PDB file of C-alpha atoms in Angstrom:
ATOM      1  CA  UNK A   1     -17.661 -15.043  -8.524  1.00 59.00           C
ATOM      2  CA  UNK A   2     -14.802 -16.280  -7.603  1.00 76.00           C
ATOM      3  CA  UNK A   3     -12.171 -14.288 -10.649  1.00 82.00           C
ATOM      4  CA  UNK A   4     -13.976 -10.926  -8.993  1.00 91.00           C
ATOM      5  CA  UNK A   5     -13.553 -11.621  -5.525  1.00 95.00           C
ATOM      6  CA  UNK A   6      -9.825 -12.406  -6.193  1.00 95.00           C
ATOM      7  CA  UNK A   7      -9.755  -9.140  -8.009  1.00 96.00           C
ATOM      8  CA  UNK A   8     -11.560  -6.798  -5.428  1.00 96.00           C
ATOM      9  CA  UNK A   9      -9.205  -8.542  -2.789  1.00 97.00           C
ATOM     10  CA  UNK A  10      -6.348  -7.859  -4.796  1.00 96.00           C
ATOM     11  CA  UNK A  11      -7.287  -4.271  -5.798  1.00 97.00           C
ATOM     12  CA  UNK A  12      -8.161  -3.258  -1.812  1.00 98.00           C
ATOM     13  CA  UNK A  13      -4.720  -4.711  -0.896  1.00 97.00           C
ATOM     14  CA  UNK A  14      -3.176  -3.151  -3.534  1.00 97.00           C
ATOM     15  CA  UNK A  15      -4.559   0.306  -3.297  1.00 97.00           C
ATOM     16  CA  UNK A  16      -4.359   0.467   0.354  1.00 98.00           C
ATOM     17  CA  UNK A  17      -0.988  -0.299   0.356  1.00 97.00           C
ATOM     18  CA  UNK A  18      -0.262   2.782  -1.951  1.00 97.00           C
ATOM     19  CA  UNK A  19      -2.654   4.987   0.220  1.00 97.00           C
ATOM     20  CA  UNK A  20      -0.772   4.226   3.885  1.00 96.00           C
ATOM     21  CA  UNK A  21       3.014   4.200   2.315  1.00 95.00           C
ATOM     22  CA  UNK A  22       1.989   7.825   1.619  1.00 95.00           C
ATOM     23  CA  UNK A  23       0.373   8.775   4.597  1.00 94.00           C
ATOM     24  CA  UNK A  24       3.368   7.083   6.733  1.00 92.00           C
ATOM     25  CA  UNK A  25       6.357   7.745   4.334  1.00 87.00           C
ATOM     26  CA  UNK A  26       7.273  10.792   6.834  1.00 82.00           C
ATOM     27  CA  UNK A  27       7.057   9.175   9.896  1.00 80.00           C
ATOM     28  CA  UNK A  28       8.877   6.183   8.601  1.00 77.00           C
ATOM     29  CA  UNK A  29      11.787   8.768   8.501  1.00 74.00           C
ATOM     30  CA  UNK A  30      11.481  10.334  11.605  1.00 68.00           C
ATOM     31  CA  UNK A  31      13.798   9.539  14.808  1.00 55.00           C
ATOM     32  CA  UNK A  32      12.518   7.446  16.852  1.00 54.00           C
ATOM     33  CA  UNK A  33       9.790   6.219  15.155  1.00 59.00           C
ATOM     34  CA  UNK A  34      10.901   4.274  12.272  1.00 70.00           C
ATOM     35  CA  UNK A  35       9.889   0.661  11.387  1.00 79.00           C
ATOM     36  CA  UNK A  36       6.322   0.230  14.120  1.00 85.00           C
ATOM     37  CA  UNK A  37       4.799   2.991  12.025  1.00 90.00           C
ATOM     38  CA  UNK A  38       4.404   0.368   9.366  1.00 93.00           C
ATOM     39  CA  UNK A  39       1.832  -1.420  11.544  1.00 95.00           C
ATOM     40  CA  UNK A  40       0.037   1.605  10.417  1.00 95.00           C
ATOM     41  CA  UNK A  41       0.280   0.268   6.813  1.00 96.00           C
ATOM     42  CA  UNK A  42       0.364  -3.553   6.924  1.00 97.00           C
ATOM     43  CA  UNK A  43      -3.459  -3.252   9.522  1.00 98.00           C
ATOM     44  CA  UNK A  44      -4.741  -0.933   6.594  1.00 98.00           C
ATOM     45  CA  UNK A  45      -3.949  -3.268   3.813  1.00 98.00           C
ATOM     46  CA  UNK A  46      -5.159  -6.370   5.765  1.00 98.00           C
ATOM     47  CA  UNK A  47      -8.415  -4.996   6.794  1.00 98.00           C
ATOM     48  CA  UNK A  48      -9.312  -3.833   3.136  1.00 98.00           C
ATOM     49  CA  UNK A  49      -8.374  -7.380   1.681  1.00 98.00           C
ATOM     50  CA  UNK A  50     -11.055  -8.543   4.251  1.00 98.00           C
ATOM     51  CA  UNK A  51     -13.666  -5.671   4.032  1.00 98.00           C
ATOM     52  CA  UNK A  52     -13.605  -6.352   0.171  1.00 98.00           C
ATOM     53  CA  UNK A  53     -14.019 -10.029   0.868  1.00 97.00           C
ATOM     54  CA  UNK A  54     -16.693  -9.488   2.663  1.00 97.00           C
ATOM     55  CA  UNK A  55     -18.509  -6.614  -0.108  1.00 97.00           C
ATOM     56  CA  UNK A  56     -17.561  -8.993  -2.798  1.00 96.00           C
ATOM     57  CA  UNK A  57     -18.934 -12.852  -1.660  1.00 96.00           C
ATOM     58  CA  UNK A  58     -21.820 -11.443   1.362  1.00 96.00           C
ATOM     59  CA  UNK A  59     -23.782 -14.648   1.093  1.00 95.00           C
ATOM     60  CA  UNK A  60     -20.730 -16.620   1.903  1.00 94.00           C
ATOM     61  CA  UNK A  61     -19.640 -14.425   4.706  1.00 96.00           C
ATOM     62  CA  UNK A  62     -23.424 -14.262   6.341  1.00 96.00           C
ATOM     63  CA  UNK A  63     -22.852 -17.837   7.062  1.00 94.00           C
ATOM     64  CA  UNK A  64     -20.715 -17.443   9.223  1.00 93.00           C
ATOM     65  CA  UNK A  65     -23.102 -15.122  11.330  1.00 95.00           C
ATOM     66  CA  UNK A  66     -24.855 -17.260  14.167  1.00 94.00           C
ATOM     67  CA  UNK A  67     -28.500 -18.151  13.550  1.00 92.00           C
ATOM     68  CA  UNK A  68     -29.868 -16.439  16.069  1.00 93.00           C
ATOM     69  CA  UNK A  69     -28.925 -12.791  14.733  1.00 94.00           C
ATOM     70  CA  UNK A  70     -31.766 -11.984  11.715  1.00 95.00           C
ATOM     71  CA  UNK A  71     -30.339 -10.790   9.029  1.00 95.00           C
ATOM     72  CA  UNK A  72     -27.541 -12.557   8.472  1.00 96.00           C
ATOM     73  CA  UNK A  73     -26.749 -11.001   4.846  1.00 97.00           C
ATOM     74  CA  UNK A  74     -27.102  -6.730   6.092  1.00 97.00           C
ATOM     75  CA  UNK A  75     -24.216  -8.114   8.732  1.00 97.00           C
ATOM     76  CA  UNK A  76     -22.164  -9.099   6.447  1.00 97.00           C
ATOM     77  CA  UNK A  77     -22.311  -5.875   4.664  1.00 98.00           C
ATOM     78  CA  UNK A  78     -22.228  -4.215   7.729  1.00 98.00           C
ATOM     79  CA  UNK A  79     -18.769  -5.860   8.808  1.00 98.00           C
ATOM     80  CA  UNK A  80     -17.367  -4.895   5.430  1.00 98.00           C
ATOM     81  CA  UNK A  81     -18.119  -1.247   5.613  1.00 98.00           C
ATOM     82  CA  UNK A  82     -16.897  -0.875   8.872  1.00 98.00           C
ATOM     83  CA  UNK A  83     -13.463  -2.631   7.979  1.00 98.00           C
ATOM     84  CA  UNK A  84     -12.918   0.052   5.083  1.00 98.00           C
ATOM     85  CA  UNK A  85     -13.929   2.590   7.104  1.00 98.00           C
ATOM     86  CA  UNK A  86     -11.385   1.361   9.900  1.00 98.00           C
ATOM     87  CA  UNK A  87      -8.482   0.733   7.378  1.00 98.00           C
ATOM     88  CA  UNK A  88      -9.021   4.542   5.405  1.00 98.00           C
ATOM     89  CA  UNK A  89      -9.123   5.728   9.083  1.00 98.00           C
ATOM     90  CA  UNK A  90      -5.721   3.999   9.853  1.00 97.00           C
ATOM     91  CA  UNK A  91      -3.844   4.678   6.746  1.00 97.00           C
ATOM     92  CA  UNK A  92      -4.684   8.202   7.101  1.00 95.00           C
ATOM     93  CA  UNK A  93      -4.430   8.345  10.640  1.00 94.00           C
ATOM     94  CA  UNK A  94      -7.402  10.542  11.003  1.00 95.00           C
ATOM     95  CA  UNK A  95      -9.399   9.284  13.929  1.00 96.00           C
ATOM     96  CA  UNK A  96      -7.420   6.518  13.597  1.00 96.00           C
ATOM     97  CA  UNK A  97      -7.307   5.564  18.035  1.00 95.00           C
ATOM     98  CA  UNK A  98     -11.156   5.671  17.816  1.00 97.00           C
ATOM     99  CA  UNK A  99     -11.643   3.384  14.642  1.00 97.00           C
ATOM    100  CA  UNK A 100      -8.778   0.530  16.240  1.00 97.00           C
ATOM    101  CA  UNK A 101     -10.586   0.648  19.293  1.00 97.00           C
ATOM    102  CA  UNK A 102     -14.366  -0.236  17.368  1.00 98.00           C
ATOM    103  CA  UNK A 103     -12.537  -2.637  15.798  1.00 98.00           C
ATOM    104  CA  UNK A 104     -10.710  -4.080  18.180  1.00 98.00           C
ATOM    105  CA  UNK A 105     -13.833  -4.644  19.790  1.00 98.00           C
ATOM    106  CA  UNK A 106     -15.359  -5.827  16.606  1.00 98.00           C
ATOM    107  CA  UNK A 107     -13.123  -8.535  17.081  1.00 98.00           C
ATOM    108  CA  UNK A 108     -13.914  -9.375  20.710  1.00 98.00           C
ATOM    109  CA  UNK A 109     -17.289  -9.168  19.839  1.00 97.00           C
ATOM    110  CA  UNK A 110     -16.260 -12.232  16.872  1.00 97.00           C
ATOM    111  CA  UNK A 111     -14.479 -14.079  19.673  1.00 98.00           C
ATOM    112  CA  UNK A 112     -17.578 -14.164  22.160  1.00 97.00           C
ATOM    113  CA  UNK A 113     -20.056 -14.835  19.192  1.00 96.00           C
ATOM    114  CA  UNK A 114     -18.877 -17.104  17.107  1.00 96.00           C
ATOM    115  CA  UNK A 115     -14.855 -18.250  18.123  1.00 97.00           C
ATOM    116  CA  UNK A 116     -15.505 -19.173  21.459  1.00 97.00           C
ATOM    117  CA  UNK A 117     -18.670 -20.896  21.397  1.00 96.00           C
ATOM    118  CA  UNK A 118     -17.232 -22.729  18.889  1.00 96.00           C
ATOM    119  CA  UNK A 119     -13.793 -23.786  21.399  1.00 97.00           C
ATOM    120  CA  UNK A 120     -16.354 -24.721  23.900  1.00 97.00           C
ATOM    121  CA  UNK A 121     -18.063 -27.089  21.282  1.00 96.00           C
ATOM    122  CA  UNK A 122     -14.809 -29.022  20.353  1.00 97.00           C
ATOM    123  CA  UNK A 123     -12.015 -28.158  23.025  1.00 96.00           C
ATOM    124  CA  UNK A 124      -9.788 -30.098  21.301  1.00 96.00           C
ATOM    125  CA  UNK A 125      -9.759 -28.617  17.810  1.00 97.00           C
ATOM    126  CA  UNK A 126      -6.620 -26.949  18.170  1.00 97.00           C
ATOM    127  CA  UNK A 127      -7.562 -24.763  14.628  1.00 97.00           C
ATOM    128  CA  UNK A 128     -11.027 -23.104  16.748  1.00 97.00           C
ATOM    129  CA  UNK A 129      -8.518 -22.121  19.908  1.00 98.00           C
ATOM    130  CA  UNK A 130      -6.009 -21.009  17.049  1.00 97.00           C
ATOM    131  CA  UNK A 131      -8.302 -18.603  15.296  1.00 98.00           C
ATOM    132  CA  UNK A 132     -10.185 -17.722  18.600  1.00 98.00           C
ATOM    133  CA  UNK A 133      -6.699 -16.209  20.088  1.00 98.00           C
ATOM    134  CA  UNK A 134      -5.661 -14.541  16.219  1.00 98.00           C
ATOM    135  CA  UNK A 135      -9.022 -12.500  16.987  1.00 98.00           C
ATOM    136  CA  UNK A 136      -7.762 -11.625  20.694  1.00 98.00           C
ATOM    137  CA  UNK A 137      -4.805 -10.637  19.327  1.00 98.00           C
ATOM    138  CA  UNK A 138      -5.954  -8.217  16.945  1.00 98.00           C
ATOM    139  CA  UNK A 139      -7.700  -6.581  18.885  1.00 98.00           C
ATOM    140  CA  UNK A 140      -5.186  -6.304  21.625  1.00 97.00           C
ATOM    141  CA  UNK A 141      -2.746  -4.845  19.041  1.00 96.00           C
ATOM    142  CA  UNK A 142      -5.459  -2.407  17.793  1.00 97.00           C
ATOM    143  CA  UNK A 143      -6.271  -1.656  21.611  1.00 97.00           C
ATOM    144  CA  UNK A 144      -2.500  -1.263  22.048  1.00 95.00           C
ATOM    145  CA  UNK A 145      -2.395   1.659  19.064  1.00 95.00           C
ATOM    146  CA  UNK A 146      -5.271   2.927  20.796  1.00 95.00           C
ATOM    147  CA  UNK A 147      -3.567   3.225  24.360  1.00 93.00           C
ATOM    148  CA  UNK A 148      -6.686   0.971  25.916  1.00 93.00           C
ATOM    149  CA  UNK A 149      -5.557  -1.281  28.371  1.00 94.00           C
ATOM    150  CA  UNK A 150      -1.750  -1.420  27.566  1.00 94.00           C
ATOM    151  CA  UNK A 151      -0.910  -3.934  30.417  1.00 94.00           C
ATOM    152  CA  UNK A 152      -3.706  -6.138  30.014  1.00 96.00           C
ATOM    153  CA  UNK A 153      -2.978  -5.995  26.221  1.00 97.00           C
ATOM    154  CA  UNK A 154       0.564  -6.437  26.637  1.00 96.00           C
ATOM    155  CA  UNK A 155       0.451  -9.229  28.682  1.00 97.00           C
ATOM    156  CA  UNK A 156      -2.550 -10.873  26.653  1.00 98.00           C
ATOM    157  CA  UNK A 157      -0.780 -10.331  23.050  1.00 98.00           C
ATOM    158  CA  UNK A 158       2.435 -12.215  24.796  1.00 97.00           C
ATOM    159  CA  UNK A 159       0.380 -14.758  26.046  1.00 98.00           C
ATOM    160  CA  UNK A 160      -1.023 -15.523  22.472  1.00 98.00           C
ATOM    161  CA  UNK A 161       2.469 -15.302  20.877  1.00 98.00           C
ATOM    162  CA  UNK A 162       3.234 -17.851  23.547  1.00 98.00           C
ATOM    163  CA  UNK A 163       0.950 -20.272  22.920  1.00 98.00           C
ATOM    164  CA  UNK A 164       1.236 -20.041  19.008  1.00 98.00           C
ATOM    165  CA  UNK A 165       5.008 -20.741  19.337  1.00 98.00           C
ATOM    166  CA  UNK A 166       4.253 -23.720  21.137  1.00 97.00           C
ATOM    167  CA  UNK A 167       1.673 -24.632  18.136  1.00 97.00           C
ATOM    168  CA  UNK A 168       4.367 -24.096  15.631  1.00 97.00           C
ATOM    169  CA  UNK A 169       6.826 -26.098  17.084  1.00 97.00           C
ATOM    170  CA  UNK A 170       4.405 -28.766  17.990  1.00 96.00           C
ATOM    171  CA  UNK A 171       3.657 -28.256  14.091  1.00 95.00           C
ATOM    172  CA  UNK A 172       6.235 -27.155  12.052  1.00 93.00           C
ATOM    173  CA  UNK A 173       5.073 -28.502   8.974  1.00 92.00           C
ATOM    174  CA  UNK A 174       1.733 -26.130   9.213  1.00 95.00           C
ATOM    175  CA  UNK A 175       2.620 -22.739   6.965  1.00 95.00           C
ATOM    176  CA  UNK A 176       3.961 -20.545   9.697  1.00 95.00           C
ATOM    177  CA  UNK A 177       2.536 -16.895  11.111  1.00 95.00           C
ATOM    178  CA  UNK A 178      -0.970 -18.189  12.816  1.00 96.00           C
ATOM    179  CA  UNK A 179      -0.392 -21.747  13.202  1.00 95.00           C
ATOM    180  CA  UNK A 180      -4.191 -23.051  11.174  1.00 95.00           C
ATOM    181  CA  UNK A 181      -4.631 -26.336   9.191  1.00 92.00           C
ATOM    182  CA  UNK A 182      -2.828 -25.092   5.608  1.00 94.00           C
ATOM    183  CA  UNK A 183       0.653 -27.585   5.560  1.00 94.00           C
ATOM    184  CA  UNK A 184       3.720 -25.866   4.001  1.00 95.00           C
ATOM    185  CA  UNK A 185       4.009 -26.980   0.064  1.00 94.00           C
ATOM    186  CA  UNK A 186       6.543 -29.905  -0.373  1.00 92.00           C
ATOM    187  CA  UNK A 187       8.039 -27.576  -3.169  1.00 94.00           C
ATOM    188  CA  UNK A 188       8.949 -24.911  -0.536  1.00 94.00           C
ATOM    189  CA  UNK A 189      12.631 -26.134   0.705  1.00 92.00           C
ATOM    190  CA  UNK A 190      13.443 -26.755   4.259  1.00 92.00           C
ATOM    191  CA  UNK A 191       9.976 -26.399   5.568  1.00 89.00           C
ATOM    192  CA  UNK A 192      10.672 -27.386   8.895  1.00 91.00           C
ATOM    193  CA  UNK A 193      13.261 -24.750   9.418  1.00 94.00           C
ATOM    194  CA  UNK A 194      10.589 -21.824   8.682  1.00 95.00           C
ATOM    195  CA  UNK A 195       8.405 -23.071  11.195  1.00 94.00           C
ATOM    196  CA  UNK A 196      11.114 -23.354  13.556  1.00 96.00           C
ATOM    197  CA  UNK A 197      12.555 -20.180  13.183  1.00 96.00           C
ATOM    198  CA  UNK A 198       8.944 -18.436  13.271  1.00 97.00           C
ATOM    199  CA  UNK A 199       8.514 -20.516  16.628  1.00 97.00           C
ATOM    200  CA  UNK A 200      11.045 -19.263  17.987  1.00 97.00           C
ATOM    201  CA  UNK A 201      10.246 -15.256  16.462  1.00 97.00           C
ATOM    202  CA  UNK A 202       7.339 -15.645  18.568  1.00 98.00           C
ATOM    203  CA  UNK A 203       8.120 -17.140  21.524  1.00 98.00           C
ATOM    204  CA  UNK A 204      11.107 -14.310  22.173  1.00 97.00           C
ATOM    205  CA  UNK A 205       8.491 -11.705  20.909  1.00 97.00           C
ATOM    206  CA  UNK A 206       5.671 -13.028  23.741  1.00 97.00           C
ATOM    207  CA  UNK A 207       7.952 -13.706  26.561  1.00 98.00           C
ATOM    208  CA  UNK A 208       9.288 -10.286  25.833  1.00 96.00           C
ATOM    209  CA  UNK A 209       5.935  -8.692  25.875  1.00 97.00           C
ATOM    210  CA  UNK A 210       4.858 -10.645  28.835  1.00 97.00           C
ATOM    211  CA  UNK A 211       7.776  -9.937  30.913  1.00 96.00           C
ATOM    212  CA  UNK A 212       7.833  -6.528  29.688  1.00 94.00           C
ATOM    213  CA  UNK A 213      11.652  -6.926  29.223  1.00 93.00           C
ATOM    214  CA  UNK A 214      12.817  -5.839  25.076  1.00 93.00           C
ATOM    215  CA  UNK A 215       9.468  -5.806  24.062  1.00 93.00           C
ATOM    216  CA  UNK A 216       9.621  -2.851  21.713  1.00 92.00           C
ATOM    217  CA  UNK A 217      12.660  -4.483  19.888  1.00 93.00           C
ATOM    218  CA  UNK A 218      11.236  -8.070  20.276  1.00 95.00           C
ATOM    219  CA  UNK A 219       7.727  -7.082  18.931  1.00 95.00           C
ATOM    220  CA  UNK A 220       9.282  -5.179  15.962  1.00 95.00           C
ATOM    221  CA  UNK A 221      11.538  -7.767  14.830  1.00 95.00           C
ATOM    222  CA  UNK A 222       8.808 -10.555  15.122  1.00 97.00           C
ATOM    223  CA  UNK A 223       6.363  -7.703  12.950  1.00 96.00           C
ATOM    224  CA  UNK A 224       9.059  -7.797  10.436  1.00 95.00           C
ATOM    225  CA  UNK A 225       9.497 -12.131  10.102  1.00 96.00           C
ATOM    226  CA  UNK A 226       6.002 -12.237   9.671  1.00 97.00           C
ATOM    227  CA  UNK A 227       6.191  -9.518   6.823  1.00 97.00           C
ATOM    228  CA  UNK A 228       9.136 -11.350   5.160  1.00 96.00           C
ATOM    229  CA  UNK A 229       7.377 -14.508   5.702  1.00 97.00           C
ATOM    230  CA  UNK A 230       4.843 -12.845   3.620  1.00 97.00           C
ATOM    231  CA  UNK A 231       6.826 -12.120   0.910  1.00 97.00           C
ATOM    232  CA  UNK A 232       8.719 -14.847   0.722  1.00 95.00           C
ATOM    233  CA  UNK A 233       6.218 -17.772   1.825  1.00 96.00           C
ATOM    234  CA  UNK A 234       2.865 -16.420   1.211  1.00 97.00           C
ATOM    235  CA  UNK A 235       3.581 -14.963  -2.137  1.00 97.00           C
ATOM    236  CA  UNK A 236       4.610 -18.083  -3.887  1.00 96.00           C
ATOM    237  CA  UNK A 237       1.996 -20.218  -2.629  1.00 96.00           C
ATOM    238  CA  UNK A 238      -0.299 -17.576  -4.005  1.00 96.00           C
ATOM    239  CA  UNK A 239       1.419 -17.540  -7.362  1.00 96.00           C
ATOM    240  CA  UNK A 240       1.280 -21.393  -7.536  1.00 96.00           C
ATOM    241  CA  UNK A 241      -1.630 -22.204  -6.329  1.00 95.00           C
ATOM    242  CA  UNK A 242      -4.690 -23.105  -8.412  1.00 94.00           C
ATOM    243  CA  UNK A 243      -7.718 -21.200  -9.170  1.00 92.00           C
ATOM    244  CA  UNK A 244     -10.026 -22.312  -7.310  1.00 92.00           C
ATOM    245  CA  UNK A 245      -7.276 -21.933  -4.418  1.00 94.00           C
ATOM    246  CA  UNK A 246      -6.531 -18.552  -4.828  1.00 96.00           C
ATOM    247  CA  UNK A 247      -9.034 -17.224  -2.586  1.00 95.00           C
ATOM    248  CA  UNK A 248      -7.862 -19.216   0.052  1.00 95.00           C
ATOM    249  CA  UNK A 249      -4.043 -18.067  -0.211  1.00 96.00           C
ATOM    250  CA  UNK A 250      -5.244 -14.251  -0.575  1.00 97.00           C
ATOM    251  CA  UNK A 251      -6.624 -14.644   2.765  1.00 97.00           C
ATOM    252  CA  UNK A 252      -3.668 -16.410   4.592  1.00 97.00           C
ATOM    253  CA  UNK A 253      -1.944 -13.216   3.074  1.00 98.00           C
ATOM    254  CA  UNK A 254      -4.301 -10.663   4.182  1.00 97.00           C
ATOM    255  CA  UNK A 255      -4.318 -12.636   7.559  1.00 97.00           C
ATOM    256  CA  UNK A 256      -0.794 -12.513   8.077  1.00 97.00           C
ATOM    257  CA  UNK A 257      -0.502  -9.306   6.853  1.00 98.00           C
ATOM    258  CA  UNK A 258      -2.969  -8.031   9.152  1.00 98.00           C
ATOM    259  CA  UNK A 259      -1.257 -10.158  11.949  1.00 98.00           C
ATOM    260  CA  UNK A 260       2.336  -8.545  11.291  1.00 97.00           C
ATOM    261  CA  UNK A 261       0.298  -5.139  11.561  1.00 97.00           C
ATOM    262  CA  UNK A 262      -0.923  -5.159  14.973  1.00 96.00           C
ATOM    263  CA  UNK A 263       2.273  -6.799  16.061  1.00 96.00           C
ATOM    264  CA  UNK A 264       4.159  -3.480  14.608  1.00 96.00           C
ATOM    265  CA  UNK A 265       1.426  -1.449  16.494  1.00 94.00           C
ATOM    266  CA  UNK A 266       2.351  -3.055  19.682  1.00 93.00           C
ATOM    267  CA  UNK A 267       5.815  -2.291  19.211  1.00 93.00           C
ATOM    268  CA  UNK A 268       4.882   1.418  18.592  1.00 90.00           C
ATOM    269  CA  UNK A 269       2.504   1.322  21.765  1.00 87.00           C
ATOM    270  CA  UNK A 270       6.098  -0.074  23.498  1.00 80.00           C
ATOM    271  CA  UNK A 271       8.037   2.970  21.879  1.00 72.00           C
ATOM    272  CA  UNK A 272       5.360   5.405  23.009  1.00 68.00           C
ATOM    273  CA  UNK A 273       5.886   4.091  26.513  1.00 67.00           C
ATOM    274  CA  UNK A 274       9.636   4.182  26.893  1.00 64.00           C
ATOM    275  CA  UNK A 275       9.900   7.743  25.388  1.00 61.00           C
ATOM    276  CA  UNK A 276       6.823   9.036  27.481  1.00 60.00           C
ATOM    277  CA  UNK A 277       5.178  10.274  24.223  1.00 55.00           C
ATOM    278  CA  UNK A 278       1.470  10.455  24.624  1.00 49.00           C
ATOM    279  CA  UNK A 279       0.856  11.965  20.859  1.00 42.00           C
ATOM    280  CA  UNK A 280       3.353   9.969  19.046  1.00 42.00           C
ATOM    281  CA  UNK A 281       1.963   8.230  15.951  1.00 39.00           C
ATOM    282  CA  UNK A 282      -1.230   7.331  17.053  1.00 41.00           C
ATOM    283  CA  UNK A 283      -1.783  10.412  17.943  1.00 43.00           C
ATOM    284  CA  UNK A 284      -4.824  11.394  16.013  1.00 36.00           C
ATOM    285  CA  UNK A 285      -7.749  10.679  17.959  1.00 36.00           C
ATOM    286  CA  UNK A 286      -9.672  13.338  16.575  1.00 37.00           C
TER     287      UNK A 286
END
């Protein structure tokens, strides 16, 4: 099971990619718009690494639905139809502002179901408060794309970058992007320094968003470390890692991926803002 769900992961990534490069590759070119339409691209590819995840091993994702809800297994399913549907929405951009928004509350709907029941069991697991705000986030980058709540989301999203600076640089041996429990491979040189310079990508990204001050520019560069990190991080430790870990390092990557995603879409939402543009490219609704 495992060789196929590393395939199907790889495949969805893969393919999506392809699919939004060509749906963006003229807006990537067009003034003013430029790198945050890539958000567009990196959300796509993220949520079809997951949605396959979750088509590919269902009886390992239904545990993760609570006990109460019967029929654990069709939700599983469920959530990994409606993550393709939302990433061949985005890519596309055809309805794209409705499917961010279901999904972005999709993810709040995660948070009050399963993350934060889960903070309130063990306050001081710093990995359940960790992946509790990752799920906040995405959705308040999605929400952001979606022009729902932009201050709230704004101020929220900043908040989160925040507090995961503060996790990195409490923990800069911990594989930087969403500070979790993975440690950076001793191979890796200078491990401390990519932590550190990710903490401090973040904290100038949230402070910016919070304060509303160079967010568009603070958000985009911060979207584009946590690409490179991607590429230059995540990529090896897929490559080196084991079988049996390859699963796991496919979804750090589709994680991040999808993390540096909704970061570039609240850069866009920024851009949309300053210029007064209320098509711009998120601007298929319908």
């Amino acid at each position: 099971m495992t060789s196929g769900l590393v395939f199907w992961m790889w495949f969805a990534g893969l393919g999506y990619l392809l699919l939004a490069v060509v749906a963006v590759r003229r807006d990537l070119m067009a003034k003013f718009v430029g790198l945050p339409v890539l958000g567009r691209v990196f959300v796509a590819v993220g949520l079809a690494m997951f949605g396959a995840e979750h088509l590919a091993a269902p009886r390992v994702l239904a545990q993760g639905v609570p006990a109460w809800m019967p029929g654990r297994l069709f939700w599983a399913y469920f959530v990994g139809f409606a993550l393709f549907a939302a990433a061949t929405s985005i890519a596309v951009n055809r309805y794209a502002r409705l499917a961010a928004s279901l999904t972005g509350l999709m993810f709040v709907l995660f948070v009050v179901m399963i993350h934060a029941p889960n903070v309130v069991s063990d306050p001081r697991n710093r990995i359940f408060w960790a992946v509790a705000c990752r799920e906040i986030a995405f959705a308040c980058g999605l929400w952001l794309f979606a022009k729902r709540y932009p201050t709230v989301c704004r101020v929220v999203l900043g908040a989160i970058l925040v507090f995961f600076a503060g996790e990195t640089f409490l923990h800069p041996d911990v594989i930087p992007g969403v500070p979790l429990a993975r440690v950076t491979p001793a191979w890796i040189p200078v491990r401390a320094v990519w932590g550190y310079v990710t903490g401090l990508a973040l904290l100038t990204g949230g402070v910016s968003l919070v304060t509303n001050r160079y967010a568009r520019a603070a958000a985009t560069v911060l979207g584009v470390v946590l690409v490179l990190l991607v590429v230059l991080m995540y990529f090896p430790i897929l490559a080196a890692a084991p079988a049996e870990g390859l699963v796991e390092a496919l979804n750090y990557i589709g994680d991040t991926t999808l993390f540096a995603g909704t970061v570039l879409m609240a850069a866009g939402a920024m851009r949309d803002a300053e210029t007064g543009d209320g098509a711009g490219w998120a601007k298929h609704i319908a």
